[in-house]
Each structure stands twice: as C-alpha cells, then as structure tokens.
Tab-separated table of C-alpha atoms in Angstrom:
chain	number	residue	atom	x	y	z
A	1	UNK	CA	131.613	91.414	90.925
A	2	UNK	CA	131.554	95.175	91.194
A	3	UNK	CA	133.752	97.194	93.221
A	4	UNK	CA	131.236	97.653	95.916
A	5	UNK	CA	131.212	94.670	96.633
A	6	UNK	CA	134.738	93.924	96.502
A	7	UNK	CA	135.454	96.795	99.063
A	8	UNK	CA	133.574	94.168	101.866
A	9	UNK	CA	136.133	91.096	100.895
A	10	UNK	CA	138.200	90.835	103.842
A	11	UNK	CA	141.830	90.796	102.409
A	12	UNK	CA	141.251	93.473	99.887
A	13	UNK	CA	143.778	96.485	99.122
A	14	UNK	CA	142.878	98.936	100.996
A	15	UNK	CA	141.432	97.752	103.981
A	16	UNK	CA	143.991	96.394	106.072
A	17	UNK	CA	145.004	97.939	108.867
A	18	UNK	CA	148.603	99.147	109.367
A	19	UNK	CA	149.066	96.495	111.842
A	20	UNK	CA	147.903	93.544	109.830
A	21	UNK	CA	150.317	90.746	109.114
A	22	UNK	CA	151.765	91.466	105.667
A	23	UNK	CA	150.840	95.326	105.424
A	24	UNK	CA	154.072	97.595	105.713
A	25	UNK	CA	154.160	99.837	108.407
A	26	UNK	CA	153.619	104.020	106.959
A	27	UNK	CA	156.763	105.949	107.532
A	28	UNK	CA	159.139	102.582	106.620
A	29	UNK	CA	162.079	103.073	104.298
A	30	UNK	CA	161.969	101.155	101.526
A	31	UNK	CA	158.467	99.766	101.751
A	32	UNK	CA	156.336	99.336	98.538
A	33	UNK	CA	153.549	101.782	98.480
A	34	UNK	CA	150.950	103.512	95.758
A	35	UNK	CA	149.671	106.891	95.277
A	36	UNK	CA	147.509	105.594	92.258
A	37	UNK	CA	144.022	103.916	93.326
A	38	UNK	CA	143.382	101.015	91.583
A	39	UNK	CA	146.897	99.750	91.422
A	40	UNK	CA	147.858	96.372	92.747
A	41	UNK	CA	150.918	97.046	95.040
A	42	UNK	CA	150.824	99.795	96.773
A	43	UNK	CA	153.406	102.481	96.937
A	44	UNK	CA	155.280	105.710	98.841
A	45	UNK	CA	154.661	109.359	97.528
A	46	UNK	CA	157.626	111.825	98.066
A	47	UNK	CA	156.691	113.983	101.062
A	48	UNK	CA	156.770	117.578	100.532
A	49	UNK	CA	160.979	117.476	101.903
A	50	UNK	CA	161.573	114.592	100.047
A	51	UNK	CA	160.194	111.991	103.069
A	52	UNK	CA	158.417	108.767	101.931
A	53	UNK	CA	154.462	108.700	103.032
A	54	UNK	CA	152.171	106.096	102.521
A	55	UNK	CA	149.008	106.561	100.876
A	56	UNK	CA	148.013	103.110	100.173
A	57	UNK	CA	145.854	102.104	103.053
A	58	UNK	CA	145.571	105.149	104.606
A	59	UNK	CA	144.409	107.251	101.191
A	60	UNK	CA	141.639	104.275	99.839
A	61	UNK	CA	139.852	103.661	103.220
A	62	UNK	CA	138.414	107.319	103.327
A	63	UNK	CA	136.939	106.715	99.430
A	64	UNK	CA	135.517	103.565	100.526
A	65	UNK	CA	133.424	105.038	103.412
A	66	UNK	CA	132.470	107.651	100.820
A	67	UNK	CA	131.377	105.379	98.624
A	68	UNK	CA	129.120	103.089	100.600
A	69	UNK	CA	127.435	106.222	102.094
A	70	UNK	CA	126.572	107.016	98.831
A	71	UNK	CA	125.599	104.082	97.626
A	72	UNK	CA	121.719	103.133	100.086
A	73	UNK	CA	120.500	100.865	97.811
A	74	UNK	CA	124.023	98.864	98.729
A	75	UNK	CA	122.906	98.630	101.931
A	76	UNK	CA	119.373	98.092	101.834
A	77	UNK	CA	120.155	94.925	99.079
A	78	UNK	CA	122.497	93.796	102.606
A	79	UNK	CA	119.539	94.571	104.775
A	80	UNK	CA	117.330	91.960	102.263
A	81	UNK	CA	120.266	89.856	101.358
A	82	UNK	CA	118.006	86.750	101.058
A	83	UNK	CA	115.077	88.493	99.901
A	84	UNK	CA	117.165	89.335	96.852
A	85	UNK	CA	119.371	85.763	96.667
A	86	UNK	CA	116.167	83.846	96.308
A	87	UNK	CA	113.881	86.219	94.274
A	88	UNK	CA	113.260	84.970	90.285
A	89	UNK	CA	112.312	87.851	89.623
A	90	UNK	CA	111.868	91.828	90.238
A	91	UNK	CA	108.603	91.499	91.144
A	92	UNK	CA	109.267	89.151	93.394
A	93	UNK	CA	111.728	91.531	95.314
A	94	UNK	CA	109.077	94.285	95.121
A	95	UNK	CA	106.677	92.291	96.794
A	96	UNK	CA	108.955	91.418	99.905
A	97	UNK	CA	109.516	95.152	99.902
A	98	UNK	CA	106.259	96.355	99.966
A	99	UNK	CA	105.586	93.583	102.946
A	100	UNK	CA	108.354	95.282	105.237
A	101	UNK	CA	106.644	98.423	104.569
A	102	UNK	CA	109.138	99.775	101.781
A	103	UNK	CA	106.744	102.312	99.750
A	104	UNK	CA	107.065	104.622	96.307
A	105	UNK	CA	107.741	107.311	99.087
A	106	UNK	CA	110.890	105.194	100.935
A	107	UNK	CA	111.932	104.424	97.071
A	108	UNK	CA	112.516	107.686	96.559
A	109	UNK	CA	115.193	108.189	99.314
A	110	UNK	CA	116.903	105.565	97.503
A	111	UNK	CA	116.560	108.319	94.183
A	112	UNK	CA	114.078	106.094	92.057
A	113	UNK	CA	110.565	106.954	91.585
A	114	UNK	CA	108.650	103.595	93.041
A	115	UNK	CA	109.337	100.456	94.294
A	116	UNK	CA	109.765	98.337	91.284
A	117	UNK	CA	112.235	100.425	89.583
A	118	UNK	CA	113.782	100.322	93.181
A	119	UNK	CA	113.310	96.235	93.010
A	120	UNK	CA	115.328	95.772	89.499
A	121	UNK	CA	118.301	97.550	90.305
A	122	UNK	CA	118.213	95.452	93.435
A	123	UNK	CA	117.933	92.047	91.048
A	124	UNK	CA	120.293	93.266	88.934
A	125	UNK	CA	123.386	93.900	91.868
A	126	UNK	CA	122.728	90.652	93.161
A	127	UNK	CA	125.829	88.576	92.484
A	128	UNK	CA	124.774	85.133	91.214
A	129	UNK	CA	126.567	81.804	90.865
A	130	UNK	CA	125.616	81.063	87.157
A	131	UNK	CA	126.684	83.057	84.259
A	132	UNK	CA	123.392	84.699	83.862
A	133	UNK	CA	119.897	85.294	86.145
A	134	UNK	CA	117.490	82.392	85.235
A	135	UNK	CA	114.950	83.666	82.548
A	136	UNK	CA	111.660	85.210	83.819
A	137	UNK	CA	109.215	82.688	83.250
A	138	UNK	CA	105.213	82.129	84.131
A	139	UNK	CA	104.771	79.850	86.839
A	140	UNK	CA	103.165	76.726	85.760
A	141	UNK	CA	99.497	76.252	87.089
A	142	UNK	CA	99.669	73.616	89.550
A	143	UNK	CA	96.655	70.894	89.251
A	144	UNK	CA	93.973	70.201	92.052
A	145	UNK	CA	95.232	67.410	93.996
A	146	UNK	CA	92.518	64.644	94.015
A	147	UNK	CA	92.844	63.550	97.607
A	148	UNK	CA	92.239	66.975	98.835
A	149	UNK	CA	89.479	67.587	96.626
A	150	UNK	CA	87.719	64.876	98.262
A	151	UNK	CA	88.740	65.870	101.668
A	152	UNK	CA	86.924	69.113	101.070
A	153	UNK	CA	83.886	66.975	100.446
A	154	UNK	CA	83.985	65.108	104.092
A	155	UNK	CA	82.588	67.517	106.262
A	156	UNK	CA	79.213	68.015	104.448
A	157	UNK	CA	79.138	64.105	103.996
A	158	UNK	CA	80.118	63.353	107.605
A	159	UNK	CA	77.529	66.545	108.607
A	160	UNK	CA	75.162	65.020	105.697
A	161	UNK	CA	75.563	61.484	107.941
A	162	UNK	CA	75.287	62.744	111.215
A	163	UNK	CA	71.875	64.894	110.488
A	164	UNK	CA	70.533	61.646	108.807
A	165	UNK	CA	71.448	59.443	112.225
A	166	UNK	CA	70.235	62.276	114.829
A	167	UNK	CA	66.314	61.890	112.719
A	168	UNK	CA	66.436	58.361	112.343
A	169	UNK	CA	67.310	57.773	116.426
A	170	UNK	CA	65.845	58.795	119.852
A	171	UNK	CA	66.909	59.368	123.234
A	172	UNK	CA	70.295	58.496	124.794
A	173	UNK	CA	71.610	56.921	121.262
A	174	UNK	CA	70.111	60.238	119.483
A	175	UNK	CA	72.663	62.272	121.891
A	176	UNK	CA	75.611	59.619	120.950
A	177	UNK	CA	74.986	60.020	117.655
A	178	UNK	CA	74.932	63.910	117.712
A	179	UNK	CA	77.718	63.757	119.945
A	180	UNK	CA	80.334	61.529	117.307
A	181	UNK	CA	78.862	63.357	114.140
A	182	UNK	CA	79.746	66.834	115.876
A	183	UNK	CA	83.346	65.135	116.859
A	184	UNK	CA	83.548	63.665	113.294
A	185	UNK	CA	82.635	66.982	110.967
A	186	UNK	CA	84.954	69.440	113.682
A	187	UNK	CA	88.100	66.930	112.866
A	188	UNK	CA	87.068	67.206	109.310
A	189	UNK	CA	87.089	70.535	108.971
A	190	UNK	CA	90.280	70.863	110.918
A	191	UNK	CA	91.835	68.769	108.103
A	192	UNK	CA	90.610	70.874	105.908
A	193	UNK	CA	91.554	73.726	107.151
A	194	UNK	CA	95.086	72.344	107.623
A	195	UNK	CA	95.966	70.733	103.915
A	196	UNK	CA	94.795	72.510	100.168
A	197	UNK	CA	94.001	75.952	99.439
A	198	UNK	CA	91.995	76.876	102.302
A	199	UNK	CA	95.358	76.057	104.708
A	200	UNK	CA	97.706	79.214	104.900
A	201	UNK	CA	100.696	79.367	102.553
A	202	UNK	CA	104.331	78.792	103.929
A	203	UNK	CA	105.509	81.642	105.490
A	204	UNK	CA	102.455	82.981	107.010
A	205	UNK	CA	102.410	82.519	110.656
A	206	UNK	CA	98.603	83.371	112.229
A	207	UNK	CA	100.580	83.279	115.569
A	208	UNK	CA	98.223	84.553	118.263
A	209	UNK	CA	95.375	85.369	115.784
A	210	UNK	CA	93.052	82.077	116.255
A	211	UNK	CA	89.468	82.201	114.340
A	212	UNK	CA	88.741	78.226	115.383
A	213	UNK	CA	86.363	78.601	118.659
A	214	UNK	CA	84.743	81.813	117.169
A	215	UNK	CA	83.861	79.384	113.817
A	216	UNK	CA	82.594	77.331	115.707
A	217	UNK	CA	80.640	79.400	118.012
A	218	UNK	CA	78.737	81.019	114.445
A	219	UNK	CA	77.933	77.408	113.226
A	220	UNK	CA	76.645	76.484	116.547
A	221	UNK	CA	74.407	80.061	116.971
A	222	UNK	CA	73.320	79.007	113.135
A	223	UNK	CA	71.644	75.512	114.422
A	224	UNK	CA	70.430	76.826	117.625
A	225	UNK	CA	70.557	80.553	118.284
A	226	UNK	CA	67.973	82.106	115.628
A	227	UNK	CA	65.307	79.128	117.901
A	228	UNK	CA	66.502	80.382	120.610
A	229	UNK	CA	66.083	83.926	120.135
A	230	UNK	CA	62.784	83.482	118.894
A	231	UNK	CA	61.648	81.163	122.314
A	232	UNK	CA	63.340	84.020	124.417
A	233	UNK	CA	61.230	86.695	123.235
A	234	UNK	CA	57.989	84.566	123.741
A	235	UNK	CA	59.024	84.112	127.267
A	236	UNK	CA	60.633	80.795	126.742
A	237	UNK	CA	62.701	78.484	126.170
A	238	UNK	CA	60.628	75.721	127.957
A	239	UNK	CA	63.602	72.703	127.312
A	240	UNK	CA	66.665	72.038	125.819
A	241	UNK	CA	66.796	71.042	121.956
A	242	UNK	CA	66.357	67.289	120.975
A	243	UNK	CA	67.672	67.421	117.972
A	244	UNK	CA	63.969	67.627	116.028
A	245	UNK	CA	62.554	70.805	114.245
A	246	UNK	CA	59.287	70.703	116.585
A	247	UNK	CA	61.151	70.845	119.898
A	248	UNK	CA	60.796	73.619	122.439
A	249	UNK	CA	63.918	74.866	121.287
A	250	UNK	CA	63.607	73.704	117.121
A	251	UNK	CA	67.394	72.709	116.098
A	252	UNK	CA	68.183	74.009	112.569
A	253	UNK	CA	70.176	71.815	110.434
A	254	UNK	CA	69.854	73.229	106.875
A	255	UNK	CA	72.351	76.166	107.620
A	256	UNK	CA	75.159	73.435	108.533
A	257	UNK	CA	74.399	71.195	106.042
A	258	UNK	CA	74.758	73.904	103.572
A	259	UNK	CA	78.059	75.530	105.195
A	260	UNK	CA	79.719	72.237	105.457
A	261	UNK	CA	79.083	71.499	101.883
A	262	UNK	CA	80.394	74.795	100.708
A	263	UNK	CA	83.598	73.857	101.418
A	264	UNK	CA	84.483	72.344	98.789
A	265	UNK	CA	83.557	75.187	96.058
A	266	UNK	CA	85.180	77.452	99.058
A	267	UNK	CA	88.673	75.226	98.466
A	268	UNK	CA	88.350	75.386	94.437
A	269	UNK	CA	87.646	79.513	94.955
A	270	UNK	CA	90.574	80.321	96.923
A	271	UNK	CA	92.591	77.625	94.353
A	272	UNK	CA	91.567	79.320	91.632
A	273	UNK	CA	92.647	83.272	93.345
A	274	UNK	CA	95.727	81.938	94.266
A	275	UNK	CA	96.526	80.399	90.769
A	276	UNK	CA	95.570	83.612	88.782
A	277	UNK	CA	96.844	85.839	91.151
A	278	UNK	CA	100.048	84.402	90.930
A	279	UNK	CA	100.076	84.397	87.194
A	280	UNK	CA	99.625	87.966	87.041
A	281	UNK	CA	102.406	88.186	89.443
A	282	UNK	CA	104.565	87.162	86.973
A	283	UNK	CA	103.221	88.706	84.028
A	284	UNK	CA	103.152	92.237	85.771
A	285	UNK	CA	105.644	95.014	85.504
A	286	UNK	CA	105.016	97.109	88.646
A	287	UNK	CA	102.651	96.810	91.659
A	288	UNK	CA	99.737	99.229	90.692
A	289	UNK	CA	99.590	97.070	87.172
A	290	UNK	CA	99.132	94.229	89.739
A	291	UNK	CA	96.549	95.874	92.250
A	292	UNK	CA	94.562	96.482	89.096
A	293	UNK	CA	94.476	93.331	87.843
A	294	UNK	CA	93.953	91.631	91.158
A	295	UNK	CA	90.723	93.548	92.044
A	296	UNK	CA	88.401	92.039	89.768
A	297	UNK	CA	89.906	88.933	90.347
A	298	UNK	CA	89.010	88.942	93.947
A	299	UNK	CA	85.627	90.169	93.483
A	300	UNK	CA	84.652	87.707	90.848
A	301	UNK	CA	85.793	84.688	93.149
A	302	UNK	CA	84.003	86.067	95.715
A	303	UNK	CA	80.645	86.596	93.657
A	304	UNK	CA	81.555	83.080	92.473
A	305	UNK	CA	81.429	81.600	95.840
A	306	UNK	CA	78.147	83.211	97.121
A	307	UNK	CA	76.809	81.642	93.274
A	308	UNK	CA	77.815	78.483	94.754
A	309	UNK	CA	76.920	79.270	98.539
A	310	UNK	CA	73.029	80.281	96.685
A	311	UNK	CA	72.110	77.254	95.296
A	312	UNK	CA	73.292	75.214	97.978
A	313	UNK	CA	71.086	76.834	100.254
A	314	UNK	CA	67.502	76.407	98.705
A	315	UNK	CA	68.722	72.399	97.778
A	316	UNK	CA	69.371	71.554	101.803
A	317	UNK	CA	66.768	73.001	102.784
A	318	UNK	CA	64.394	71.306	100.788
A	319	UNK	CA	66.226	67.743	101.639
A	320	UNK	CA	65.971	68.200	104.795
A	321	UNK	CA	62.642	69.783	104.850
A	322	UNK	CA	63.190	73.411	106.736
A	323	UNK	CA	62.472	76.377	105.614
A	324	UNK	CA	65.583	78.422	103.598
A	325	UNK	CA	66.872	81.077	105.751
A	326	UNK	CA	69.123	82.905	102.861
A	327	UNK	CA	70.074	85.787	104.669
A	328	UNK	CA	72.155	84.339	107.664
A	329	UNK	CA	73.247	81.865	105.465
A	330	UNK	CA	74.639	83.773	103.061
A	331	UNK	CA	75.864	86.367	105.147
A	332	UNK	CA	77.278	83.746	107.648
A	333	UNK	CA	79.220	81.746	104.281
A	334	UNK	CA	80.376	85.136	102.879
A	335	UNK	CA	81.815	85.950	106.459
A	336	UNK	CA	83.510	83.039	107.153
A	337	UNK	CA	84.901	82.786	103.133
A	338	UNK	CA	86.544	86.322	103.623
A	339	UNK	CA	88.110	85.828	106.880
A	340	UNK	CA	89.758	82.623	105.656
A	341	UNK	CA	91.150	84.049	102.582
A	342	UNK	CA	92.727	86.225	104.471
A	343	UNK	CA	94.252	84.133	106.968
A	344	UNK	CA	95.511	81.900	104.017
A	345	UNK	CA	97.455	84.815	102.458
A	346	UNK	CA	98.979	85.753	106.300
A	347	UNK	CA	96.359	88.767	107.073
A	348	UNK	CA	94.910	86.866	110.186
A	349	UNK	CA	94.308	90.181	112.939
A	350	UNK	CA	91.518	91.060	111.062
A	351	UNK	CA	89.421	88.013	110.809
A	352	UNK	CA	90.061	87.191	114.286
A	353	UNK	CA	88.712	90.624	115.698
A	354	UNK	CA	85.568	90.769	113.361
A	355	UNK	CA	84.823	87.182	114.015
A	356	UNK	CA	85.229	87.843	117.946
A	357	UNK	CA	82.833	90.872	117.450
A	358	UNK	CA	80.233	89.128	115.864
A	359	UNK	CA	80.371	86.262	117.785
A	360	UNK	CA	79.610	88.097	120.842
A	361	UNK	CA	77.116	90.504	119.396
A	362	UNK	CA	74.995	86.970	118.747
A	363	UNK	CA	75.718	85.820	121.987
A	364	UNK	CA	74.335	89.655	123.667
A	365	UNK	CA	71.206	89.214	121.429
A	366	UNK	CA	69.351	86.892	123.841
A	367	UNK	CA	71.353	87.770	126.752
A	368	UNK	CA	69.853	91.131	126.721
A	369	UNK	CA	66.175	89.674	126.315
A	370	UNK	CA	66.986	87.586	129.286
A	371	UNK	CA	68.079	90.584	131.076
A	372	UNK	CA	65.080	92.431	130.183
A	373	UNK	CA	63.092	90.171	132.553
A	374	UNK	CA	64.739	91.672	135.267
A	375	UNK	CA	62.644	94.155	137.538
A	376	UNK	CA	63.270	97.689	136.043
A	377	UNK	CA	65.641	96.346	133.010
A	378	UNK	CA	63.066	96.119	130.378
A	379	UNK	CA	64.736	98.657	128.214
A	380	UNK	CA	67.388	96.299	127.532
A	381	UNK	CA	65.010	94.145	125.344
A	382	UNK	CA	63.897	96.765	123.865
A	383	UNK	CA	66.662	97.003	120.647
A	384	UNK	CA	66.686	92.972	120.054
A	385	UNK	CA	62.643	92.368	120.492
A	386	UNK	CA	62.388	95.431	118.243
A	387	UNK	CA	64.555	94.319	115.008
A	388	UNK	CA	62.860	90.664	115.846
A	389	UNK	CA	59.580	92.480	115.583
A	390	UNK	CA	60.433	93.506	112.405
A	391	UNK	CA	63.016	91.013	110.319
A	392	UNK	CA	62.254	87.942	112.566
A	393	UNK	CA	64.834	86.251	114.652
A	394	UNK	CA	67.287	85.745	111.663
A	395	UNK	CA	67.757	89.212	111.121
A	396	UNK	CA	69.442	89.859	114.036
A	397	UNK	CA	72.536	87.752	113.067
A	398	UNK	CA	71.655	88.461	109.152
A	399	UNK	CA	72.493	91.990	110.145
A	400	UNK	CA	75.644	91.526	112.112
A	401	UNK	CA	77.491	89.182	109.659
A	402	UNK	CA	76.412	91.400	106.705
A	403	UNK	CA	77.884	94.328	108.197
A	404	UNK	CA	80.954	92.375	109.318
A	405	UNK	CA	81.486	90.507	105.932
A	406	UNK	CA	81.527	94.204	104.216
A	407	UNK	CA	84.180	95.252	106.414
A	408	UNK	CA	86.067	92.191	105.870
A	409	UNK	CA	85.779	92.744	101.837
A	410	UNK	CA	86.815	96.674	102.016
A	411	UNK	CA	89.792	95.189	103.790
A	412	UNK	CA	90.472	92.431	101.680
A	413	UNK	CA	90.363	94.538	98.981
A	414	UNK	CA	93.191	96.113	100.025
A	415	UNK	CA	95.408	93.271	101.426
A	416	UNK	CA	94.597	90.702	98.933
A	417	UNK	CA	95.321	93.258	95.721
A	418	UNK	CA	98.875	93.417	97.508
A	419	UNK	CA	102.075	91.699	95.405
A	420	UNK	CA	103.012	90.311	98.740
A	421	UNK	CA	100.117	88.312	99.506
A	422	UNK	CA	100.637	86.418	96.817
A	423	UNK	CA	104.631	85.713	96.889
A	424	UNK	CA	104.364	82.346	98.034
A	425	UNK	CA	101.712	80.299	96.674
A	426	UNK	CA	103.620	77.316	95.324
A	427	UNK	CA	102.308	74.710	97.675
A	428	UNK	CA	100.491	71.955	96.026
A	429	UNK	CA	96.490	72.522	96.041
C-alpha cells in the first residue's frame, strides 16, 4: 500500500489529534517526539531558547493535506471506489468513466491526455487482495441458450396460429379466437422481451421510459390503419373489420405475421452485437480504437436484420395470400429493431420519444381526414389525401417510420459505439 493511502488509516502517525488517547500532549517535558518525517516514534525539537516543541503531529498533518490536494486522481479513484474494485480491466474503468460523463477534456484536469491513460493509473492504485491483478483475458463467447431460442420463435407461431383460427372461423367464435391469439402473441412477446438478448442487460434501468403501448399501437396501425386510411379518404369506413381481407375495413395480417417472426433473427442480431462488441472491448486499448471498431459492427447487424426482415416479408405474404407491402414493413421492423437495441444497452429516452411521435403522427393521419369533413375544415385533409394520392395509404406510415428509424440509427450510432454500452453484457443469451 502506498503512502496515500496509508495517510486515510485511522491510527496512523500523524493524524492523531493532540487529545487522542495515547498521543503526548505538545509542550510536555519529557515526551517522545520527531522532527524527522517518516520516523516511527515521534520526537521534540529544541526550541529556539532551548524549549522542547513538538513537531510530530502538528508538522505531518499540514504535508498530508498538501499531498491529497495534489494528488485528484486520489480522489476521483475514492469517488469510483467500486467502479475501480470490480473492474478486470482498464477498459473496463474507462467505460464507467465515460458513462458518468468523464471526457479526454475532464482527463486532462487530472494531467493525462484522455481517458484511458486516465483509467490505467486508476487500475493500477487500486489496492487488491491477491498478490497480483488477475491477467487481462478475452471474455469467452457465451452460447445461445436453446430454450430462449425457441421462445423467440413463439410469437410468430402463436401469431402464425391465431391468423390460421380467425380464417378458418366466423362470427362470435371468430372474435374469441382473435381475442386469445392477440392475448397469447402480447404475453409472448413480453417474454421475450423480458429473457435473451432482446431483454436489457443488468444495470440498465428504462425507469420511466416505457416503449410497450406505443409497440403495440404500430403493430395494431400495421393490421388495420393503412385499410383504414384508405376507407377514410373514400368517405368510409362503412363497418368495423371482421377479421377477412374483403371487409369494409380489410384487416392486414401479413405485416404481423412477418414482425412476429422476425423476432427471432432480431434476438440472434442483438446476440451476436453484444458478443462482438464485447470482444473488442477487451481486445481494445483506448475508446476511439473501440468506437471504430464498433461502427461497422453495428451497421452490419443492422443490414443483417433488414436481410432477414426482406425475405420474410415477400414469404408471408404469399402464405397468407396479401399483397407485400415492403415499405411499412421494413421501415416499421427497422424502427422497432433500433429502438430495442437501444433500450437493451440502457439508452431508453430516445426510443420512447420517437416511438411516441410516430405513433401519434399515424394516429393524426386519419384523424385529420375525418376532420376534413367538417364544414369549412377541408384544408386539413388536404396534406394526408395528398401523399395518399400519390404513394397510396402505406406511404403515409412508410414515411414516418423511415424518417424516425434514421434518426434512431444517427443516434445509435453514437450511443451504441460507446465502451459503456457494452460493460455489462455477461448475462446468458
């Protein structure tokens, strides 16, 4: 243990207080006392007329405030004490850094020239029970669990199930079997949203931040609201959907189908991010190294996942005989895929407020046609019947989540390259 930290041990020379039991009193004949620091006993310097004064406690305690004022990085390592006691690694200390906001800028006050080099003199000072640190060492790559790989499958089996029932049935049993498929895939996805790698790591809170009813509220606008839009500006709708493509209101169950199925190469996507990115975390000596390496990374999953998200699009659709509406779906997967990876890694703000705003964007689209019917409020159609006019009723919401998953990837691009997104990504996939 250096003698920094040795000046905090309660009992130690040089910190007692003349009144402490055991400590000699200054000005007492006869009393032990030092005038060399460092010395074990202290003792009395002659006085300038030959009196005794005691420079022991009095003399040390003024170098020891010295000291720790020049010594920041002393205090910051107390400020992060478990940061540091639990960190393998430097990198791993740079990365809780950089999450409280400690930049190359704030490493500088502490007279180093970025946050890493900042981070090792910090693992190095921390006092540790064994002889030596543990070796750096790459994180073994955990293996897919096989019961949450199949849960990832259940919701497009249960969805696959309940579209199957709703065609085969009619009437009141139709509606019960609508109603307990739409039960059965929301619990499903709930699990797997909960358990695997699209469930966010330990340590990352979403708090206040909730994405579930807005999710829900896009997969619902995806069956029903592109119909609806489309009955709206021909003056309708004349009923409520049935469940059947040729309704008054046509329900659309290709786009659920195909989202519910995609989450299962969604779970193996954000598996396989969190698995690289974390074995470049090891391998990399400083953060920029990391951002670097991290980018393409992220991109390529994501391109990976709307490769995925492409062909499963075209194949439900022709099962279930609809037409393929690409654009919302793929916009719609890509939007949803973004805003979960960063929930997982404990950005969750974000994702909620884009979500929000698209969801209600959808929700004005046929609100304003409705209001158009109003005497004098035409002009409030106007926008939606235009861009229907034009792209059709998808392009409405094609438009929206496009726009809305670009934002979400310019900002993932900058959270999800961060060291400290991926810190803690040890639980079992």
């Amino acid at each position: 243990m250096s003698g920094l930290e040795e000046l905090d041990r309660p009992g130690t020379p040089g910190t007692q207080s003349p009144g402490a039991p055991g400590t000699p009193s200054p000005g007492t004949p006869g009393t032990p006392s030092s005038g060399t620091p460092g010395a074990p006993e202290p003792a009395e310097a002659p006085g300038r007329f030959g009196a005794r004064v005691d420079v022991g406690a009095e003399g040390r305690a003024p170098t020891a405030s010295r000291r720790g004022a020049a010594d920041p990085v002393k205090a910051l390592m107390h400020r992060h004490r478990e940061l540091c006691e639990r960190a393998v690694d430097p990198l791993e200390i740079a990365a809780g850094l950089e999450a409280h906001g400690v930049t190359d800028r704030t490493a500088a006050r502490f007279r180093h020239r970025d946050v890493f080099s900042l981070a090792e003199e910090m693992y190095a000072r921390v006092p540790r029970d064994g002889d030596a640190p543990p070796p750096t060492t790459v994180t073994a790559t955990p293996r897919p669990r096989l019961d949450r790989a199949l849960l990832t499958l259940l919701p497009g089996v249960l969805c696959a199930a309940a579209v199957t029932g709703v065609r085969l049935t009619h009437g009141r049993t139709c509606l019960l079997v609508a109603a307990a498929g739409i039960l059965a895939v929301a619990l499903a996805l709930r699990a797997v949203l909960r358990r695997g790698p699209l469930s966010p790591h330990r340590g990352a809170h979403p708090g206040p931040h909730r994405t579930g009813a807005w999710t829900c509220w896009l997969l619902g606008y995806a069956a029903l609201g592109e119909s609806l839009l489309r009955a709206a500006v021909a003056g309708g709708p004349d009923g409520l959907p049935d469940g059947t493509t040729g309704g008054p209101w046509p329900f659309a169950a290709a786009p659920l189908l195909t989202l519910t199925l995609a989450c299962a190469p969604a779970a193996w996507c954000a598996h396989l991010l969190a698995v690289r990115a974390r074995r470049r975390l090891d391998t990399s000596r400083g953060l920029e190294e990391f951002a670097a390496s991290v980018q393409p990374l992220l991109l390529g999953t994501f391109a990976l996942f709307l490769g995925a998200l492409a062909a499963l699009t075209p194949l439900c659709a022709a099962v279930l005989g609809e037409p393929a509406d690409h654009g919302h779906t793929l916009t719609l997967g890509a939007l949803l895929f973004l805003a979960r990876l960063l929930t997982v890694h404990g950005f969750p703000h974000a994702p909620a407020v884009v979500l929000g705003a698209v969801g209600t964007a959808e929700a004005l689209a046929p609100a304003t046609v409705f209001a158009g019917r109003l005497p004098g409020c035409g002009f409030l159609a106007t926008p939606v019947e235009s861009l229907v006019a034009a792209w059709g009723p998808a392009g409405v919401p094609s438009l929206v989540c496009g726009a809305a998953a670009l934002t979400l990837l310019f900002h993932a691009t900058r959270m999800l390259t961060r060291a400290s997104a991926h810190a803690r990504t040890d639980q079992p996939c």
